[in-house]
Each structure stands twice: as structure tokens, then as C-alpha cells.
Amino acid sequence: MKGLSGAETLLRVLRAMGVERIFASPGSDWAPLWEALAKLHWPDVPEYLSSRHEETAVGMATGYAKATGKLPALVLHTTVGALHATMGVRAALHERIPMVVL
């Protein structure tokens, strides 16, 4: 992965883990990630699906995992985003739904 940025490497590692979809409410916390997503494309990196709120993003990731059996990734804003997603992530944990939470 020589010559890749940290964000590009993260996306390729997620894809190597089997992650096909990233769910998020976009924000400035992850600017390098958004730039890498604009530069790189499926199937080399996961496909990005946007949500207007972290709770919705968790619901989308949970539904995706339940419907497909595939591992989703969830990207959250620092502090407030994690707070908004807490109950949905907890519910997914109790239902034993796997997901990568960043």
C-alpha cells in the first residue's frame, strides 16, 4: 500500500475485511476519509452511503447487516456523533449484529 494516505489505507483495509458499505452522517471530523472516498472507487474500497443523522446511519447499517449478512462499517462524528449513535449501537450489540464502528 505504498504511496497511499492513511485514509486510503483505512478504506482498503476495511475492504480487505469484507466491508462493502460504509454508513455515515458526513462531517468535518473525517475530511481525509471523504477525500479518499472521492478519489478511490468500488470495488477497491467500500461504497459510501450518506445519512442525515447518526441514529439513521446506525439503523441503515443494522438493516444492511440483517438483510445481507455482510459486515458494514459505521463512521461517526467525534463526541456528539458517538452519543447520538449509542442506543442503536447498543441494540446491535445485544442482537449480536457485527459492524465496524469508527
PDB file of C-alpha atoms in Angstrom:
ATOM      1  CA  MET A   1       0.000   0.000   0.000  1.00  0.00           C
ATOM      2  CA  LYS A   2       2.959   2.251  -0.655  1.00  0.00           C
ATOM      3  CA  GLY A   3       2.073   5.816  -1.570  1.00  0.00           C
ATOM      4  CA  LEU A   4      -1.398   5.736  -0.012  1.00  0.00           C
ATOM      5  CA  SER A   5      -2.619   8.207   2.594  1.00  0.00           C
ATOM      6  CA  GLY A   6      -3.791   6.984   5.987  1.00  0.00           C
ATOM      7  CA  ALA A   7      -7.429   7.370   4.926  1.00  0.00           C
ATOM      8  CA  GLU A   8      -6.852   5.481   1.677  1.00  0.00           C
ATOM      9  CA  THR A   9      -5.158   2.703   3.631  1.00  0.00           C
ATOM     10  CA  LEU A  10      -8.069   2.578   6.098  1.00  0.00           C
ATOM     11  CA  LEU A  11     -10.543   2.195   3.237  1.00  0.00           C
ATOM     12  CA  ARG A  12      -8.526  -0.594   1.637  1.00  0.00           C
ATOM     13  CA  VAL A  13      -8.170  -2.401   4.974  1.00  0.00           C
ATOM     14  CA  LEU A  14     -11.931  -2.166   5.550  1.00  0.00           C
ATOM     15  CA  ARG A  15     -12.489  -3.615   2.092  1.00  0.00           C
ATOM     16  CA  ALA A  16      -9.993  -6.414   2.794  1.00  0.00           C
ATOM     17  CA  MET A  17     -12.016  -7.195   5.957  1.00  0.00           C
ATOM     18  CA  GLY A  18     -15.063  -7.727   3.753  1.00  0.00           C
ATOM     19  CA  VAL A  19     -16.733  -4.352   4.346  1.00  0.00           C
ATOM     20  CA  GLU A  20     -18.682  -3.409   1.209  1.00  0.00           C
ATOM     21  CA  ARG A  21     -20.654  -0.441   2.593  1.00  0.00           C
ATOM     22  CA  ILE A  22     -19.835   2.499   4.868  1.00  0.00           C
ATOM     23  CA  PHE A  23     -22.736   4.289   6.545  1.00  0.00           C
ATOM     24  CA  ALA A  24     -22.237   7.780   7.977  1.00  0.00           C
ATOM     25  CA  SER A  25     -23.565  11.238   8.567  1.00  0.00           C
ATOM     26  CA  PRO A  26     -20.727  13.196   6.945  1.00  0.00           C
ATOM     27  CA  GLY A  27     -18.809  15.807   8.881  1.00  0.00           C
ATOM     28  CA  SER A  28     -15.506  17.609   9.025  1.00  0.00           C
ATOM     29  CA  ASP A  29     -14.074  15.151  11.579  1.00  0.00           C
ATOM     30  CA  TRP A  30     -13.311  12.719   8.776  1.00  0.00           C
ATOM     31  CA  ALA A  31     -12.240  15.099   5.952  1.00  0.00           C
ATOM     32  CA  PRO A  32      -9.344  12.869   4.780  1.00  0.00           C
ATOM     33  CA  LEU A  33     -11.732   9.908   4.578  1.00  0.00           C
ATOM     34  CA  TRP A  34     -14.192  11.828   2.381  1.00  0.00           C
ATOM     35  CA  GLU A  35     -11.320  12.916   0.127  1.00  0.00           C
ATOM     36  CA  ALA A  36     -10.135   9.309  -0.179  1.00  0.00           C
ATOM     37  CA  LEU A  37     -13.672   8.124  -0.991  1.00  0.00           C
ATOM     38  CA  ALA A  38     -13.873  10.741  -3.749  1.00  0.00           C
ATOM     39  CA  LYS A  39     -10.525   9.593  -5.142  1.00  0.00           C
ATOM     40  CA  LEU A  40     -10.931   5.803  -4.885  1.00  0.00           C
ATOM     41  CA  HIS A  41     -13.882   3.771  -6.101  1.00  0.00           C
ATOM     42  CA  TRP A  42     -15.741   0.496  -5.586  1.00  0.00           C
ATOM     43  CA  PRO A  43     -14.745  -2.349  -5.677  1.00  0.00           C
ATOM     44  CA  ASP A  44     -11.302  -1.270  -4.397  1.00  0.00           C
ATOM     45  CA  VAL A  45     -12.853   0.456  -1.384  1.00  0.00           C
ATOM     46  CA  PRO A  46     -16.271   0.236   0.310  1.00  0.00           C
ATOM     47  CA  GLU A  47     -19.207   2.147  -1.138  1.00  0.00           C
ATOM     48  CA  TYR A  48     -20.325   5.149   0.930  1.00  0.00           C
ATOM     49  CA  LEU A  49     -23.977   5.661   1.888  1.00  0.00           C
ATOM     50  CA  SER A  50     -24.873   9.013   3.423  1.00  0.00           C
ATOM     51  CA  SER A  51     -27.337   9.659   6.209  1.00  0.00           C
ATOM     52  CA  ARG A  52     -28.594  12.889   7.724  1.00  0.00           C
ATOM     53  CA  HIS A  53     -28.142  11.693  11.315  1.00  0.00           C
ATOM     54  CA  GLU A  54     -26.032   9.173  13.190  1.00  0.00           C
ATOM     55  CA  GLU A  55     -29.083   7.324  14.533  1.00  0.00           C
ATOM     56  CA  THR A  56     -30.269   6.804  10.977  1.00  0.00           C
ATOM     57  CA  ALA A  57     -26.804   5.661   9.895  1.00  0.00           C
ATOM     58  CA  VAL A  58     -26.800   3.018  12.660  1.00  0.00           C
ATOM     59  CA  GLY A  59     -30.258   1.867  11.582  1.00  0.00           C
ATOM     60  CA  MET A  60     -29.133   1.637   7.966  1.00  0.00           C
ATOM     61  CA  ALA A  61     -26.024  -0.350   8.926  1.00  0.00           C
ATOM     62  CA  THR A  62     -28.060  -2.659  11.167  1.00  0.00           C
ATOM     63  CA  GLY A  63     -30.670  -3.275   8.487  1.00  0.00           C
ATOM     64  CA  TYR A  64     -27.977  -3.885   5.896  1.00  0.00           C
ATOM     65  CA  ALA A  65     -26.258  -6.455   8.125  1.00  0.00           C
ATOM     66  CA  LYS A  66     -29.564  -8.206   8.895  1.00  0.00           C
ATOM     67  CA  ALA A  67     -30.702  -8.268   5.269  1.00  0.00           C
ATOM     68  CA  THR A  68     -27.417  -9.322   3.674  1.00  0.00           C
ATOM     69  CA  GLY A  69     -25.394 -10.993   6.416  1.00  0.00           C
ATOM     70  CA  LYS A  70     -22.483  -8.741   5.402  1.00  0.00           C
ATOM     71  CA  LEU A  71     -20.249  -6.639   7.650  1.00  0.00           C
ATOM     72  CA  PRO A  72     -20.994  -2.880   7.494  1.00  0.00           C
ATOM     73  CA  ALA A  73     -18.841  -0.012   8.717  1.00  0.00           C
ATOM     74  CA  LEU A  74     -20.269   2.933  10.614  1.00  0.00           C
ATOM     75  CA  VAL A  75     -18.382   6.243  10.703  1.00  0.00           C
ATOM     76  CA  LEU A  76     -19.402   8.645  13.488  1.00  0.00           C
ATOM     77  CA  HIS A  77     -18.567  12.214  14.415  1.00  0.00           C
ATOM     78  CA  THR A  78     -16.404  12.539  17.487  1.00  0.00           C
ATOM     79  CA  THR A  79     -18.275  13.145  20.764  1.00  0.00           C
ATOM     80  CA  VAL A  80     -21.778  14.154  19.652  1.00  0.00           C
ATOM     81  CA  GLY A  81     -21.999  11.612  16.827  1.00  0.00           C
ATOM     82  CA  ALA A  82     -20.987   8.804  19.131  1.00  0.00           C
ATOM     83  CA  LEU A  83     -23.568   9.993  21.656  1.00  0.00           C
ATOM     84  CA  HIS A  84     -26.348  10.048  19.059  1.00  0.00           C
ATOM     85  CA  ALA A  85     -25.457   6.544  17.851  1.00  0.00           C
ATOM     86  CA  THR A  86     -25.088   4.937  21.283  1.00  0.00           C
ATOM     87  CA  MET A  87     -28.533   3.370  21.626  1.00  0.00           C
ATOM     88  CA  GLY A  88     -28.525   1.975  18.093  1.00  0.00           C
ATOM     89  CA  VAL A  89     -25.038   0.519  18.504  1.00  0.00           C
ATOM     90  CA  ARG A  90     -26.067  -0.963  21.863  1.00  0.00           C
ATOM     91  CA  ALA A  91     -29.136  -2.544  20.272  1.00  0.00           C
ATOM     92  CA  ALA A  92     -26.966  -4.017  17.505  1.00  0.00           C
ATOM     93  CA  LEU A  93     -24.603  -5.403  20.142  1.00  0.00           C
ATOM     94  CA  HIS A  94     -27.474  -7.083  22.009  1.00  0.00           C
ATOM     95  CA  GLU A  95     -28.784  -8.544  18.758  1.00  0.00           C
ATOM     96  CA  ARG A  96     -25.238  -9.750  18.001  1.00  0.00           C
ATOM     97  CA  ILE A  97     -25.118  -7.812  14.744  1.00  0.00           C
ATOM     98  CA  PRO A  98     -21.498  -7.331  13.699  1.00  0.00           C
ATOM     99  CA  MET A  99     -20.348  -3.925  12.477  1.00  0.00           C
ATOM    100  CA  VAL A 100     -17.172  -1.882  12.427  1.00  0.00           C
ATOM    101  CA  VAL A 101     -17.697   1.373  14.340  1.00  0.00           C
ATOM    102  CA  LEU A 102     -15.237   4.203  13.731  1.00  0.00           C
TER     103      LEU A 102
END
